[in-house]
């Protein structure tokens, strides 16, 4: 049930431009296990399946964990698609502020936990932050319904989704495909889809699967041989992503596409700043308290 709930949180995060499912995996303490499990979905596992060694193959990819998590991710996406769009369109400042607080807290926890940090760790942190800042500062592309472009978007977006701090949904927004894909997901959920839309989603999903398996192997290798540097870079990614979580924005729809714009000055009141501050502080305190509870529970066991 806990893995299912973690999956629900990841699925919900993956529908929000600015929040990464990978960030949620870090917050809930399953990131390295997830990367390891996905990286084992390779030729060796396929060979085991072809030889009829189903139980061994299932165990090698941590199948129970992945199935529980995947069910949660699907449930999270299905349940949050409409809710998330509502929150972003009507309560974006408070929503983004709360997530920013969660991310700040998680970065402090992760980086503080690294033992024997040297100059390299801090340099990696800064480089990761600069890279993420640059990515979220890119201009939005026009997008295209072309199947090849949709496939590439799936590959790129899923790589971003598994990286803490780099939002796959935000990457889709930059690539001009966010509204295009999210609308088709909503139609499937509401049973109002057609063959063309299902084909598009299948192409996008194929890109996601291929990108996820390939990129997870690289991440697993990095975490194994360059753990401190990798974690430092991931922390930097999370810090750099805070640029797109600046709360004083509003989501608008122009020409059928979702976009973020600065909140009009007359709408930025002292009351709004107060609400934003409370939401950010609540997110920060929540993640720190959960971390303290987790450490206390681990020490008792």
JSON list of N, CA and C in Angstrom, two decimals, residues 101-132:
[
{"chain": "A", "resi": 101, "resn": "UNK", "atom": "N", "xyz": [8.64, 24.53, -1.24]},
{"chain": "A", "resi": 101, "resn": "UNK", "atom": "CA", "xyz": [9.06, 24.22, 0.12]},
{"chain": "A", "resi": 101, "resn": "UNK", "atom": "C", "xyz": [9.48, 22.77, 0.27]},
{"chain": "A", "resi": 102, "resn": "UNK", "atom": "N", "xyz": [8.72, 21.87, -0.34]},
{"chain": "A", "resi": 102, "resn": "UNK", "atom": "CA", "xyz": [9.07, 20.44, -0.30]},
{"chain": "A", "resi": 102, "resn": "UNK", "atom": "C", "xyz": [10.43, 20.20, -0.94]},
{"chain": "A", "resi": 103, "resn": "UNK", "atom": "N", "xyz": [10.67, 20.85, -2.07]},
{"chain": "A", "resi": 103, "resn": "UNK", "atom": "CA", "xyz": [11.93, 20.64, -2.79]},
{"chain": "A", "resi": 103, "resn": "UNK", "atom": "C", "xyz": [13.11, 21.20, -2.01]},
{"chain": "A", "resi": 104, "resn": "UNK", "atom": "N", "xyz": [12.96, 22.38, -1.43]},
{"chain": "A", "resi": 104, "resn": "UNK", "atom": "CA", "xyz": [14.04, 22.97, -0.64]},
{"chain": "A", "resi": 104, "resn": "UNK", "atom": "C", "xyz": [14.41, 22.06, 0.53]},
{"chain": "A", "resi": 105, "resn": "UNK", "atom": "N", "xyz": [13.39, 21.53, 1.20]},
{"chain": "A", "resi": 105, "resn": "UNK", "atom": "CA", "xyz": [13.64, 20.63, 2.32]},
{"chain": "A", "resi": 105, "resn": "UNK", "atom": "C", "xyz": [14.35, 19.36, 1.90]},
{"chain": "A", "resi": 106, "resn": "UNK", "atom": "N", "xyz": [13.94, 18.80, 0.78]},
{"chain": "A", "resi": 106, "resn": "UNK", "atom": "CA", "xyz": [14.54, 17.55, 0.32]},
{"chain": "A", "resi": 106, "resn": "UNK", "atom": "C", "xyz": [15.98, 17.75, -0.13]},
{"chain": "A", "resi": 107, "resn": "UNK", "atom": "N", "xyz": [16.27, 18.92, -0.75]},
{"chain": "A", "resi": 107, "resn": "UNK", "atom": "CA", "xyz": [17.65, 19.21, -1.15]},
{"chain": "A", "resi": 107, "resn": "UNK", "atom": "C", "xyz": [18.54, 19.29, 0.09]},
{"chain": "A", "resi": 108, "resn": "UNK", "atom": "N", "xyz": [18.08, 19.97, 1.12]},
{"chain": "A", "resi": 108, "resn": "UNK", "atom": "CA", "xyz": [18.88, 20.10, 2.34]},
{"chain": "A", "resi": 108, "resn": "UNK", "atom": "C", "xyz": [19.14, 18.72, 2.95]},
{"chain": "A", "resi": 109, "resn": "UNK", "atom": "N", "xyz": [18.12, 17.87, 2.99]},
{"chain": "A", "resi": 109, "resn": "UNK", "atom": "CA", "xyz": [18.25, 16.53, 3.58]},
{"chain": "A", "resi": 109, "resn": "UNK", "atom": "C", "xyz": [19.26, 15.70, 2.79]},
{"chain": "A", "resi": 110, "resn": "UNK", "atom": "N", "xyz": [19.11, 15.68, 1.46]},
{"chain": "A", "resi": 110, "resn": "UNK", "atom": "CA", "xyz": [19.98, 14.85, 0.63]},
{"chain": "A", "resi": 110, "resn": "UNK", "atom": "C", "xyz": [21.43, 15.31, 0.68]},
{"chain": "A", "resi": 111, "resn": "UNK", "atom": "N", "xyz": [21.63, 16.60, 0.52]},
{"chain": "A", "resi": 111, "resn": "UNK", "atom": "CA", "xyz": [23.01, 17.11, 0.47]},
{"chain": "A", "resi": 111, "resn": "UNK", "atom": "C", "xyz": [23.67, 17.02, 1.84]},
{"chain": "A", "resi": 112, "resn": "UNK", "atom": "N", "xyz": [22.91, 17.28, 2.88]},
{"chain": "A", "resi": 112, "resn": "UNK", "atom": "CA", "xyz": [23.45, 17.20, 4.24]},
{"chain": "A", "resi": 112, "resn": "UNK", "atom": "C", "xyz": [23.87, 15.78, 4.58]},
{"chain": "A", "resi": 113, "resn": "UNK", "atom": "N", "xyz": [23.18, 14.79, 4.01]},
{"chain": "A", "resi": 113, "resn": "UNK", "atom": "CA", "xyz": [23.45, 13.39, 4.33]},
{"chain": "A", "resi": 113, "resn": "UNK", "atom": "C", "xyz": [24.74, 12.87, 3.68]},
{"chain": "A", "resi": 114, "resn": "UNK", "atom": "N", "xyz": [25.25, 13.57, 2.67]},
{"chain": "A", "resi": 114, "resn": "UNK", "atom": "CA", "xyz": [26.49, 13.13, 2.01]},
{"chain": "A", "resi": 114, "resn": "UNK", "atom": "C", "xyz": [27.67, 13.27, 2.97]},
{"chain": "A", "resi": 115, "resn": "UNK", "atom": "N", "xyz": [28.42, 12.21, 3.12]},
{"chain": "A", "resi": 115, "resn": "UNK", "atom": "CA", "xyz": [29.55, 12.20, 4.04]},
{"chain": "A", "resi": 115, "resn": "UNK", "atom": "C", "xyz": [30.84, 12.65, 3.33]},
{"chain": "A", "resi": 116, "resn": "UNK", "atom": "N", "xyz": [31.67, 13.38, 4.05]},
{"chain": "A", "resi": 116, "resn": "UNK", "atom": "CA", "xyz": [32.97, 13.78, 3.53]},
{"chain": "A", "resi": 116, "resn": "UNK", "atom": "C", "xyz": [32.91, 14.60, 2.27]},
{"chain": "A", "resi": 117, "resn": "UNK", "atom": "N", "xyz": [31.97, 15.55, 2.24]},
{"chain": "A", "resi": 117, "resn": "UNK", "atom": "CA", "xyz": [31.82, 16.38, 1.03]},
{"chain": "A", "resi": 117, "resn": "UNK", "atom": "C", "xyz": [33.06, 17.25, 0.82]},
{"chain": "A", "resi": 118, "resn": "UNK", "atom": "N", "xyz": [33.53, 17.26, -0.41]},
{"chain": "A", "resi": 118, "resn": "UNK", "atom": "CA", "xyz": [34.66, 18.10, -0.77]},
{"chain": "A", "resi": 118, "resn": "UNK", "atom": "C", "xyz": [34.22, 19.20, -1.71]},
{"chain": "A", "resi": 119, "resn": "UNK", "atom": "N", "xyz": [35.18, 19.87, -2.30]},
{"chain": "A", "resi": 119, "resn": "UNK", "atom": "CA", "xyz": [34.88, 20.95, -3.24]},
{"chain": "A", "resi": 119, "resn": "UNK", "atom": "C", "xyz": [34.08, 20.42, -4.43]},
{"chain": "A", "resi": 120, "resn": "UNK", "atom": "N", "xyz": [34.41, 19.18, -4.86]},
{"chain": "A", "resi": 120, "resn": "UNK", "atom": "CA", "xyz": [33.73, 18.59, -6.00]},
{"chain": "A", "resi": 120, "resn": "UNK", "atom": "C", "xyz": [32.22, 18.50, -5.82]},
{"chain": "A", "resi": 121, "resn": "UNK", "atom": "N", "xyz": [31.78, 18.20, -4.62]},
{"chain": "A", "resi": 121, "resn": "UNK", "atom": "CA", "xyz": [30.35, 18.08, -4.35]},
{"chain": "A", "resi": 121, "resn": "UNK", "atom": "C", "xyz": [29.65, 19.42, -4.54]},
{"chain": "A", "resi": 122, "resn": "UNK", "atom": "N", "xyz": [30.29, 20.48, -4.05]},
{"chain": "A", "resi": 122, "resn": "UNK", "atom": "CA", "xyz": [29.68, 21.82, -4.18]},
{"chain": "A", "resi": 122, "resn": "UNK", "atom": "C", "xyz": [29.71, 22.31, -5.62]},
{"chain": "A", "resi": 123, "resn": "UNK", "atom": "N", "xyz": [30.79, 21.98, -6.33]},
{"chain": "A", "resi": 123, "resn": "UNK", "atom": "CA", "xyz": [30.86, 22.35, -7.75]},
{"chain": "A", "resi": 123, "resn": "UNK", "atom": "C", "xyz": [29.77, 21.62, -8.54]},
{"chain": "A", "resi": 124, "resn": "UNK", "atom": "N", "xyz": [29.59, 20.32, -8.24]},
{"chain": "A", "resi": 124, "resn": "UNK", "atom": "CA", "xyz": [28.55, 19.53, -8.91]},
{"chain": "A", "resi": 124, "resn": "UNK", "atom": "C", "xyz": [27.16, 20.10, -8.61]},
{"chain": "A", "resi": 125, "resn": "UNK", "atom": "N", "xyz": [26.96, 20.53, -7.37]},
{"chain": "A", "resi": 125, "resn": "UNK", "atom": "CA", "xyz": [25.67, 21.13, -6.98]},
{"chain": "A", "resi": 125, "resn": "UNK", "atom": "C", "xyz": [25.39, 22.38, -7.81]},
{"chain": "A", "resi": 126, "resn": "UNK", "atom": "N", "xyz": [26.39, 23.24, -7.94]},
{"chain": "A", "resi": 126, "resn": "UNK", "atom": "CA", "xyz": [26.22, 24.48, -8.70]},
{"chain": "A", "resi": 126, "resn": "UNK", "atom": "C", "xyz": [26.01, 24.20, -10.18]},
{"chain": "A", "resi": 127, "resn": "UNK", "atom": "N", "xyz": [26.78, 23.26, -10.74]},
{"chain": "A", "resi": 127, "resn": "UNK", "atom": "CA", "xyz": [26.63, 22.92, -12.16]},
{"chain": "A", "resi": 127, "resn": "UNK", "atom": "C", "xyz": [25.25, 22.34, -12.44]},
{"chain": "A", "resi": 128, "resn": "UNK", "atom": "N", "xyz": [24.78, 21.48, -11.55]},
{"chain": "A", "resi": 128, "resn": "UNK", "atom": "CA", "xyz": [23.44, 20.90, -11.71]},
{"chain": "A", "resi": 128, "resn": "UNK", "atom": "C", "xyz": [22.37, 21.97, -11.66]},
{"chain": "A", "resi": 129, "resn": "UNK", "atom": "N", "xyz": [22.52, 22.92, -10.73]},
{"chain": "A", "resi": 129, "resn": "UNK", "atom": "CA", "xyz": [21.54, 24.01, -10.61]},
{"chain": "A", "resi": 129, "resn": "UNK", "atom": "C", "xyz": [21.55, 24.88, -11.87]},
{"chain": "A", "resi": 130, "resn": "UNK", "atom": "N", "xyz": [22.74, 25.18, -12.39]},
{"chain": "A", "resi": 130, "resn": "UNK", "atom": "CA", "xyz": [22.84, 25.99, -13.61]},
{"chain": "A", "resi": 130, "resn": "UNK", "atom": "C", "xyz": [22.22, 25.28, -14.81]},
{"chain": "A", "resi": 131, "resn": "UNK", "atom": "N", "xyz": [22.47, 23.96, -14.91]},
{"chain": "A", "resi": 131, "resn": "UNK", "atom": "CA", "xyz": [21.91, 23.19, -16.03]},
{"chain": "A", "resi": 131, "resn": "UNK", "atom": "C", "xyz": [20.39, 23.20, -15.99]},
{"chain": "A", "resi": 132, "resn": "UNK", "atom": "N", "xyz": [19.82, 22.95, -14.80]},
{"chain": "A", "resi": 132, "resn": "UNK", "atom": "CA", "xyz": [18.35, 22.93, -14.68]},
{"chain": "A", "resi": 132, "resn": "UNK", "atom": "C", "xyz": [17.77, 24.32, -14.94]}
]
